[in-house]
Short mmCIF file of N, CA and C in Angstrom, two decimals:
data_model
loop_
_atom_site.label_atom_id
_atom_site.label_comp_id
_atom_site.label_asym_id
_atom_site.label_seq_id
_atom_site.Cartn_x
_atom_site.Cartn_y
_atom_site.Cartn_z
N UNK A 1022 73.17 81.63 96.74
CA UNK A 1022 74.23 82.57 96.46
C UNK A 1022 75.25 82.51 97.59
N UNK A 1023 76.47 82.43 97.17
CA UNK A 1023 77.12 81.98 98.26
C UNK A 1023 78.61 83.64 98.62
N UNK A 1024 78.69 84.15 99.58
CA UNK A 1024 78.99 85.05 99.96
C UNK A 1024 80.09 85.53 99.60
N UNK A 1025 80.61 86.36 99.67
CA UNK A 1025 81.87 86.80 98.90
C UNK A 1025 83.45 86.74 100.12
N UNK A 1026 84.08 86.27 99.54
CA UNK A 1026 85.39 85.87 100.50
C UNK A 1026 85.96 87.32 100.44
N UNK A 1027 86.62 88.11 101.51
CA UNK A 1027 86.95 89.10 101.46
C UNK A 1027 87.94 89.12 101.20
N UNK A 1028 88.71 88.62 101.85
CA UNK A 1028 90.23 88.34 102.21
C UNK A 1028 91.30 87.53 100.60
N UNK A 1029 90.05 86.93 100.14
CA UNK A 1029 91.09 86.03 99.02
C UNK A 1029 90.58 86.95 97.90
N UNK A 1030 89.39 87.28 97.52
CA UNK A 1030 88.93 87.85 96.10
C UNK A 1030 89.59 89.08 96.21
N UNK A 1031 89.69 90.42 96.84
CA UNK A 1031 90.08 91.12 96.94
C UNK A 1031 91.47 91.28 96.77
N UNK A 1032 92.29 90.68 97.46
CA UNK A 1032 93.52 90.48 97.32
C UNK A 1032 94.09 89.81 96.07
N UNK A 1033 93.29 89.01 95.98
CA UNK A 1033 93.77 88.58 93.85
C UNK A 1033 93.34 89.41 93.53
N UNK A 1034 92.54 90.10 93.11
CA UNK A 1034 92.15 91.11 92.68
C UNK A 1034 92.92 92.57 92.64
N UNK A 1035 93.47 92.42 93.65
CA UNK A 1035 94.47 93.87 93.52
C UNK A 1035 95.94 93.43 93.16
N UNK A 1036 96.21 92.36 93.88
CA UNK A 1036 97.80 91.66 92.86
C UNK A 1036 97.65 91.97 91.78
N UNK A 1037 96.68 91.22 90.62
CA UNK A 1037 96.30 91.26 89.32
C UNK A 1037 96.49 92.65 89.08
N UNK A 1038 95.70 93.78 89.48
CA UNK A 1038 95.97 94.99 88.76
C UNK A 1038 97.32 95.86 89.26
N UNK A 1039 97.87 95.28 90.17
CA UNK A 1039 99.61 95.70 90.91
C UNK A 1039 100.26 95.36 89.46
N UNK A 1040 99.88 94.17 89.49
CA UNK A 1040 101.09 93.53 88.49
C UNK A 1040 100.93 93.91 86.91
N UNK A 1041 99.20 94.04 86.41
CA UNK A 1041 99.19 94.45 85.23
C UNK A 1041 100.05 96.14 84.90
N UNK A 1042 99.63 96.81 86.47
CA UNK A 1042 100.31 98.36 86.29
C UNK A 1042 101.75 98.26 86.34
N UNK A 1043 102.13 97.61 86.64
CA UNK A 1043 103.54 97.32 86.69
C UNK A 1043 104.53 97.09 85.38
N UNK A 1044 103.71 95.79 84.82
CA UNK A 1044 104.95 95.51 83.65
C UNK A 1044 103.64 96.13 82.51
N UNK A 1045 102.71 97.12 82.54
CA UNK A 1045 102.44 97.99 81.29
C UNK A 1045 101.81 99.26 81.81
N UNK A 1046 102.77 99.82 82.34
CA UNK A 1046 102.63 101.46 82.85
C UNK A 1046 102.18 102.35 81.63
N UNK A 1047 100.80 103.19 82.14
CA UNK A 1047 100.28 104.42 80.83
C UNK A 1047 100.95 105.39 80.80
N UNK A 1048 101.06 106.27 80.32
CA UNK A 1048 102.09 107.37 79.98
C UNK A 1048 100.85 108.56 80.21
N UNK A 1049 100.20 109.12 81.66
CA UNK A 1049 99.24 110.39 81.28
C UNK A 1049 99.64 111.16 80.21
N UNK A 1050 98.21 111.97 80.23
CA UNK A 1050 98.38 112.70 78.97
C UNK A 1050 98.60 114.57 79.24
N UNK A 1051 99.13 114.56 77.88
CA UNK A 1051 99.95 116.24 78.40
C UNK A 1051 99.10 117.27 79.03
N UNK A 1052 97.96 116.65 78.36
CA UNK A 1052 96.63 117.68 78.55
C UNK A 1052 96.26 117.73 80.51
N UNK A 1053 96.56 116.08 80.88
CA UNK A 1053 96.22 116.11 82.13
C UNK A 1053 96.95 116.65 83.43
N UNK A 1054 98.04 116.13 82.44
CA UNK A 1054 99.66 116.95 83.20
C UNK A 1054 99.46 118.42 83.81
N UNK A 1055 99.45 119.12 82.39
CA UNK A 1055 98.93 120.68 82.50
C UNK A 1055 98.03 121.07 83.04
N UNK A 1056 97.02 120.31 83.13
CA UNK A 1056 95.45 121.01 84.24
C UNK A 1056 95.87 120.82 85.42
N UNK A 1057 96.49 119.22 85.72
CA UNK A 1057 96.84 119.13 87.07
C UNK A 1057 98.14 120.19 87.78
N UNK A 1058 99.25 120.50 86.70
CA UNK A 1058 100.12 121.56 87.62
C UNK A 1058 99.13 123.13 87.28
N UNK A 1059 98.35 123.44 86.60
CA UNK A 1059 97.45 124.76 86.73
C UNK A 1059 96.97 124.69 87.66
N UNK A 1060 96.14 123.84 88.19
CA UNK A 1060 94.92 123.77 89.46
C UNK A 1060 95.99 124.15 90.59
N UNK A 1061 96.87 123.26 90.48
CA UNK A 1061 97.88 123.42 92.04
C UNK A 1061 98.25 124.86 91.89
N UNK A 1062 99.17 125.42 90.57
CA UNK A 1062 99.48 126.65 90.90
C UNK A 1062 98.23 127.76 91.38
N UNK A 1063 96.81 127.33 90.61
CA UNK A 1063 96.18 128.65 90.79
C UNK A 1063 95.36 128.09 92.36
N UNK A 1064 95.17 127.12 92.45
CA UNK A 1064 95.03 127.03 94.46
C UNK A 1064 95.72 127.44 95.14
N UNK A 1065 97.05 127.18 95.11
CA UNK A 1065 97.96 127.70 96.14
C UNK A 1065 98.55 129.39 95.75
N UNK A 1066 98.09 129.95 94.42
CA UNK A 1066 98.37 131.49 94.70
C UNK A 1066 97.29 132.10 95.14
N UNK A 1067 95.91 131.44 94.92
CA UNK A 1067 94.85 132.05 95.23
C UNK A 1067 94.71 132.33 97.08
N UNK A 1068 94.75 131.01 97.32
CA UNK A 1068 95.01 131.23 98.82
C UNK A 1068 96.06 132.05 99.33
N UNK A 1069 96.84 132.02 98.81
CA UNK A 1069 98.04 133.01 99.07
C UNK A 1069 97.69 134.43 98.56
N UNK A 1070 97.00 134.58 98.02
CA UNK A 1070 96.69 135.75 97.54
C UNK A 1070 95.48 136.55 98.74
N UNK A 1071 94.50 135.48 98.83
CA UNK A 1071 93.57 135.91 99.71
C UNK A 1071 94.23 135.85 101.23
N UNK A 1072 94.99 135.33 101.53
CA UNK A 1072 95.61 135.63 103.09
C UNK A 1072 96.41 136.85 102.62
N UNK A 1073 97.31 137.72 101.62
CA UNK A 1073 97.78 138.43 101.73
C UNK A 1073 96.67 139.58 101.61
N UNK A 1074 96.07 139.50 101.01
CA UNK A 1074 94.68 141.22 101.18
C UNK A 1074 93.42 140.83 102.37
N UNK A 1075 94.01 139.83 102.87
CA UNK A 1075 92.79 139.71 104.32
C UNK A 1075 93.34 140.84 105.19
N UNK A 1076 92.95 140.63 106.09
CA UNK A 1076 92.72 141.82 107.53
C UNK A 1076 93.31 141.08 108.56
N UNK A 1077 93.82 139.89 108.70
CA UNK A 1077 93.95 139.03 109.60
C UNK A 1077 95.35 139.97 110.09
N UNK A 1078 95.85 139.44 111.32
CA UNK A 1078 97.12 139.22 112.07
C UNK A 1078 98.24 138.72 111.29
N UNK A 1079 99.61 138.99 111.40
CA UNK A 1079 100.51 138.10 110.70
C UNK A 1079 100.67 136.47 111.25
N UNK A 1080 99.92 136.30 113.07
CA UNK A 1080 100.13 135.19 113.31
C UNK A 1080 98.99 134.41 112.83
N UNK A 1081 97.60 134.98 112.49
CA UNK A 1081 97.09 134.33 112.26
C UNK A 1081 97.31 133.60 110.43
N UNK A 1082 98.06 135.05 109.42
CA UNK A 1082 98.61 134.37 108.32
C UNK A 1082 99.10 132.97 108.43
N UNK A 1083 100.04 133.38 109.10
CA UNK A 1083 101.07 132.22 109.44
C UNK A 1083 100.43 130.68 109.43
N UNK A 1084 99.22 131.22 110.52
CA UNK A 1084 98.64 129.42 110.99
C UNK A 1084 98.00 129.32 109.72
N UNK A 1085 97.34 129.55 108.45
CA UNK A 1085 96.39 129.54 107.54
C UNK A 1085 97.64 128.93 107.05
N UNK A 1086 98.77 129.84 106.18
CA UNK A 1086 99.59 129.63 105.62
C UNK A 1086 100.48 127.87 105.84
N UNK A 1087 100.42 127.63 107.17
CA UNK A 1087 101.09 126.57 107.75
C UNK A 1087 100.04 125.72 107.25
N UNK A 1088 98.93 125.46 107.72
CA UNK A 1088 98.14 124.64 107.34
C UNK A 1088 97.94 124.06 106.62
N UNK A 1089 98.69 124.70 104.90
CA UNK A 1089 98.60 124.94 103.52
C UNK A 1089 99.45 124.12 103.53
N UNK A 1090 100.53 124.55 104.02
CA UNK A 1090 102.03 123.36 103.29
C UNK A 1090 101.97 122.41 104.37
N UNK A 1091 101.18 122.03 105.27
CA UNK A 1091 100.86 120.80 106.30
C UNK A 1091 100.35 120.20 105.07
N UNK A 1092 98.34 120.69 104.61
CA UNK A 1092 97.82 119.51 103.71
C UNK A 1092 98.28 119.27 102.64
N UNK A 1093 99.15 120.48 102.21
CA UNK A 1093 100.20 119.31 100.74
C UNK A 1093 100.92 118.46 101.18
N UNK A 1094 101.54 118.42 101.76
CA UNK A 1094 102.56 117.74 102.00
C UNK A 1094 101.74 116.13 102.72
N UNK A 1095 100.75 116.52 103.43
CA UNK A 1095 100.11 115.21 103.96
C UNK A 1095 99.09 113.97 102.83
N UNK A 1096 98.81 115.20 101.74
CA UNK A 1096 98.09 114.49 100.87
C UNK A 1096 98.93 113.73 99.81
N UNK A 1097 99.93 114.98 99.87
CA UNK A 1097 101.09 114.04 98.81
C UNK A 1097 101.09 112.27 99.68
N UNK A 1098 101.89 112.29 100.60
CA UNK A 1098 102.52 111.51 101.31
C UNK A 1098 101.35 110.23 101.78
N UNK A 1099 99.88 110.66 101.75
CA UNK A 1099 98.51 109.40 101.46
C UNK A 1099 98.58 109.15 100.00
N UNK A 1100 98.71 110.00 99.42
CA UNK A 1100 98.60 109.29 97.63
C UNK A 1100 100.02 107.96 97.64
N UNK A 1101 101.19 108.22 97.88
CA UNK A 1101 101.94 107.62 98.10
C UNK A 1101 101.88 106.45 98.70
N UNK A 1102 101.74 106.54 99.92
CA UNK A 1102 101.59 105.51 100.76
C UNK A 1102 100.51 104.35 100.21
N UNK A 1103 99.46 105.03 99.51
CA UNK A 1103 98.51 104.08 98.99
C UNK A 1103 98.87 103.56 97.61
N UNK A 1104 99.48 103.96 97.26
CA UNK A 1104 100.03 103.68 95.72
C UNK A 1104 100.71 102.52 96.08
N UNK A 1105 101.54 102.73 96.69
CA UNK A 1105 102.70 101.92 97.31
C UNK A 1105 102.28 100.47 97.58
N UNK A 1106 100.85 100.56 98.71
CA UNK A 1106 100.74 99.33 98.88
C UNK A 1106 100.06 98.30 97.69
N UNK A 1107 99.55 99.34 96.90
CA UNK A 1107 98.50 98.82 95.74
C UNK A 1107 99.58 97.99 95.08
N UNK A 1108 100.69 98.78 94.55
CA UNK A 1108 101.57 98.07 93.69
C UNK A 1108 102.70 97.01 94.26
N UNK A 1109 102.51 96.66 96.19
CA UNK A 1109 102.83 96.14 96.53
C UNK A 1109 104.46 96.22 97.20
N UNK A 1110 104.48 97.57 97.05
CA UNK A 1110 106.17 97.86 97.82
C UNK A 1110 105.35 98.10 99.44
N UNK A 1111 106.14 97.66 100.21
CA UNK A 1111 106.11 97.51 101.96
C UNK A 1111 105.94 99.42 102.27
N UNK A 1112 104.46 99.40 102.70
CA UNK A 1112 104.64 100.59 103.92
C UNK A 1112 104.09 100.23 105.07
N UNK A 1113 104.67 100.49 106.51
CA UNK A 1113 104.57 100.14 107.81
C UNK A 1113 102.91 100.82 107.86
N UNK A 1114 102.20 100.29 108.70
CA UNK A 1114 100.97 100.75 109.13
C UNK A 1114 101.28 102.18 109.91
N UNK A 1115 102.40 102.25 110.78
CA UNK A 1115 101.90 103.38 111.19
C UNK A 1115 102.13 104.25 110.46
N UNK A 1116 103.62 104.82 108.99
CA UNK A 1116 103.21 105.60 108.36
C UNK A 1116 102.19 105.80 107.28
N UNK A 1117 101.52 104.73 107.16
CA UNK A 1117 100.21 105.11 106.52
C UNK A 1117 99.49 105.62 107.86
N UNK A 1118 99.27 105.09 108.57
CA UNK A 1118 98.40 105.52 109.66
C UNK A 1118 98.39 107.07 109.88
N UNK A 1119 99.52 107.52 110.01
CA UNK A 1119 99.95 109.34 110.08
C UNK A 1119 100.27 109.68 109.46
N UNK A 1120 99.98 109.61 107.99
CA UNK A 1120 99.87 110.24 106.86
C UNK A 1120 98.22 109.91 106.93
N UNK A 1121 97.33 109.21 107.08
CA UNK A 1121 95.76 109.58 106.97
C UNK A 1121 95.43 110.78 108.22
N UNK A 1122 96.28 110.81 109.09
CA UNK A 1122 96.00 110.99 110.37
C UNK A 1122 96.38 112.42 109.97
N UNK A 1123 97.58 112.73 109.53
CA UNK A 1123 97.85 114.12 109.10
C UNK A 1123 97.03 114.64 107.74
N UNK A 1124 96.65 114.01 106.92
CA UNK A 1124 95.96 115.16 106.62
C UNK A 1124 94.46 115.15 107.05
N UNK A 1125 93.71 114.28 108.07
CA UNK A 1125 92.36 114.83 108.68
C UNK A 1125 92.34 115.87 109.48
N UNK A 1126 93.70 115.72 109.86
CA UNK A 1126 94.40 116.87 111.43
C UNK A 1126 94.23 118.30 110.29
N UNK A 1127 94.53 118.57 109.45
CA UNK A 1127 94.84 119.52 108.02
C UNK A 1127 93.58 120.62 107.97
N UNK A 1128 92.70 119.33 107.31
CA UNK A 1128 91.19 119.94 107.18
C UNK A 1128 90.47 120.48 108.29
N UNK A 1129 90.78 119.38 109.28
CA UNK A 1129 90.19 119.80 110.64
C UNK A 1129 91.10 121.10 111.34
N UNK A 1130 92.08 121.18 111.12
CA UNK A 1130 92.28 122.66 111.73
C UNK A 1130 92.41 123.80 110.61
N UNK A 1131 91.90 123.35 109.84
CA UNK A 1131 91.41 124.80 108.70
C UNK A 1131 90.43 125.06 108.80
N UNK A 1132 89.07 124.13 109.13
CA UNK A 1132 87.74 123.85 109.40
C UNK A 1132 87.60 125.28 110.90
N UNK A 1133 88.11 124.57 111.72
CA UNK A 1133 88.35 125.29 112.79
C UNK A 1133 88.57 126.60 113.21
N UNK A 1134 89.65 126.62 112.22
CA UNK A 1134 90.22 128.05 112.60
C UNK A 1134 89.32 128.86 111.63
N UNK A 1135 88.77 128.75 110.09
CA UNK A 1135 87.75 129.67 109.54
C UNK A 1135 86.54 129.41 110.07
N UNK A 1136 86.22 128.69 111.34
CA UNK A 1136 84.58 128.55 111.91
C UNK A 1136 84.60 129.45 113.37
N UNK A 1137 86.10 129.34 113.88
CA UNK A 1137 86.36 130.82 114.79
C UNK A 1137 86.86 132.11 113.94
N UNK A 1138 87.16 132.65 112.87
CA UNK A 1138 87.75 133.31 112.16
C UNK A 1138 86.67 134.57 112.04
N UNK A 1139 87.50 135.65 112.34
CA UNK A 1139 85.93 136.93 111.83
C UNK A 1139 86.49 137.22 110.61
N UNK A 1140 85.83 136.92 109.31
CA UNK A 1140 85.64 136.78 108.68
C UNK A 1140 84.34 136.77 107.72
N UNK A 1141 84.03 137.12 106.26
CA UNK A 1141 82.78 137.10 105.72
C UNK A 1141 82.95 135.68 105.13
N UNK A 1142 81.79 135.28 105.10
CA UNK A 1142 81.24 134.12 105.22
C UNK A 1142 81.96 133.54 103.56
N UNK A 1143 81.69 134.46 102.59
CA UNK A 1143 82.47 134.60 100.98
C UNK A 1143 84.02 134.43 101.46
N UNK A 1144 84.46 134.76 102.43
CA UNK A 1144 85.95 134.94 102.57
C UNK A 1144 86.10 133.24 102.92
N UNK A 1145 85.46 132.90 104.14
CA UNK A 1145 85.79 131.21 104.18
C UNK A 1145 85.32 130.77 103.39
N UNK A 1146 84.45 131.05 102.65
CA UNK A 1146 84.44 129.86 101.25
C UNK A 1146 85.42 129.28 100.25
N UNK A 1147 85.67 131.57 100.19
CA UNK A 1147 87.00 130.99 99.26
C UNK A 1147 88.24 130.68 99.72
N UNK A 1148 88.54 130.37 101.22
CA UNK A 1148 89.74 129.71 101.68
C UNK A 1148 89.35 128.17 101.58
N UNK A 1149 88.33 127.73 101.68
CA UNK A 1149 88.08 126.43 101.89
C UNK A 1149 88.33 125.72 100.80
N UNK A 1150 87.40 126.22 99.71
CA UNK A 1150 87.72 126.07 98.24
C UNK A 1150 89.01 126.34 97.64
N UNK A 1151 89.95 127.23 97.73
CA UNK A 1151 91.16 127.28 97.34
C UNK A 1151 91.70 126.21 98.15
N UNK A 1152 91.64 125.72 99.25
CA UNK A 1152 92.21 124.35 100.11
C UNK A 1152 92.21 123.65 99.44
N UNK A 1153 91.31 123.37 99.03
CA UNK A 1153 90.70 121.84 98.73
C UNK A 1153 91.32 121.90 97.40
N UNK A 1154 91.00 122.83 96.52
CA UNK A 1154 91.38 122.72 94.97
C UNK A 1154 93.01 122.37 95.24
N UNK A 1155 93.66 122.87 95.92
CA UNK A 1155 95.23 122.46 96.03
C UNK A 1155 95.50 121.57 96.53
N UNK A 1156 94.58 120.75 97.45
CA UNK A 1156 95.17 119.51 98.01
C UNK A 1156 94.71 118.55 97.19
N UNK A 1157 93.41 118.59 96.21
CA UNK A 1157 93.09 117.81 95.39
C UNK A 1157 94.27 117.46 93.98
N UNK A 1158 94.42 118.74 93.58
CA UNK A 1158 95.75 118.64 92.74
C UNK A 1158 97.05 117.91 93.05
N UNK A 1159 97.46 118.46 94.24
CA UNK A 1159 98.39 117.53 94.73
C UNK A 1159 98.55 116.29 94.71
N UNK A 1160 97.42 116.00 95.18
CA UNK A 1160 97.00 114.80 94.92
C UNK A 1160 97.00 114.03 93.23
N UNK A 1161 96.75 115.04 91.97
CA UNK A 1161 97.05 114.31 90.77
C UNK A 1161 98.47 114.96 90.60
N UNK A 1162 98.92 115.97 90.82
CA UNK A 1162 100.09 116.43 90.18
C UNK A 1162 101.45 115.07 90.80
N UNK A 1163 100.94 114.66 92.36
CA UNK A 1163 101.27 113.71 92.52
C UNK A 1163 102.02 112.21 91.80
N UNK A 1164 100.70 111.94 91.35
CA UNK A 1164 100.48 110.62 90.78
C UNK A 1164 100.32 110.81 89.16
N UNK A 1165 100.41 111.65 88.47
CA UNK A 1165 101.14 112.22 87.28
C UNK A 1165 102.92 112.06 87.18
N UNK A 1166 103.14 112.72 88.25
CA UNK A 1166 105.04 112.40 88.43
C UNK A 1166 105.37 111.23 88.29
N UNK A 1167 104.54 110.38 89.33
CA UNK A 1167 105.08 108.81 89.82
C UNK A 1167 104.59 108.09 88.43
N UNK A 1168 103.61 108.42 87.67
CA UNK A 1168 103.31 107.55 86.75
C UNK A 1168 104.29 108.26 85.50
N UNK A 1169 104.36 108.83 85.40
CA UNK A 1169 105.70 109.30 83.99
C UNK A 1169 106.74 108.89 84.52
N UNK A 1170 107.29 108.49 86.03
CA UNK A 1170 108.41 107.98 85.92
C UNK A 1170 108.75 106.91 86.00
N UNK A 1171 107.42 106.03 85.88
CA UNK A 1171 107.16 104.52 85.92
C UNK A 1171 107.05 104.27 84.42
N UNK A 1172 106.64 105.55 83.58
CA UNK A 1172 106.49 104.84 82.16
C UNK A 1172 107.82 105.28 81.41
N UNK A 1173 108.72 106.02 81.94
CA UNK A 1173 109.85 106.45 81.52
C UNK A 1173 111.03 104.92 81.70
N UNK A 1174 110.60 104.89 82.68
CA UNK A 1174 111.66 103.97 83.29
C UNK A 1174 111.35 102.06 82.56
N UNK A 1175 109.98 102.05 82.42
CA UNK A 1175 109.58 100.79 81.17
C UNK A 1175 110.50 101.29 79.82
N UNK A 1176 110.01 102.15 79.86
CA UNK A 1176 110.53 101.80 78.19
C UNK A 1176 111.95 102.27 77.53
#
């Protein structure tokens, strides 16, 4: 059995599906559209909801709150960057590099600040979980946009 070439199989391998996504872009479906902008809206009011009836400080709102539009904005900007190279348009290493880099920085200081946070233990869950559910969305509400305007623009 003779070993697998990393460098050449891989790389044909992702040309091939660059190029098949390219000249025959899918059109998601409405159904997916809609779950994906629900999840984002009800993550990001939920969290917003639970920092507004917490007990916290307004500065400590603030840093929760900041944190929030840090990991959207960082997860958007990794879905991107990786899309990008898949389908073969040029991104520099270092802004991929700090776009992975920003949103570990994200988690890790949300991690942080609800593991110093007085707080009930139910309360960081559901900040963690409302996190995540919104940066995960982002992440499709994302790549929902870019792909309807890749299948808009085919046909």
């Amino acid at each position: 059995m003779e070993p697998l070439k990393p460098n050449e199989s891989n790389n044909n391998s992702e040309s091939k599906n660059a190029r098949f996504t390219n000249a025959y872009p899918l059109k998601p479906s409405a159904a997916f559209v809609g779950a994906s902008w629900m999840t984002l809206i009800i993550g990001m009011t939920s969290y917003c909801i639970g920092l507004y009836n917490s007990d916290m400080a307004y500065n400590e709102k603030g840093y929760y709150f900041t944190i929030l539009l840090f990991g959207l904005f960082s997860v958007i900007s990794v879905q991107k960057s990786v899309r990008d190279r898949l389908e073969g348009i040029p991104v520099t290493d270092l802004y991929y590099s700090i776009s992975w880099f920003s949103t570990i920085a994200s988690v890790a200081l949300l991690i942080i600040g609800l593991w110093n946070a007085d707080l009930l233990l139910s309360e960081k869950g559901f900040f963690g979980m409302s996190f995540v559910l919104g940066l995960f969305s982002a992440l499709a509400v994302q790549k929902n946009t870019r792909d309807l305007k890749q299948f808009e623009s085919a046909v």
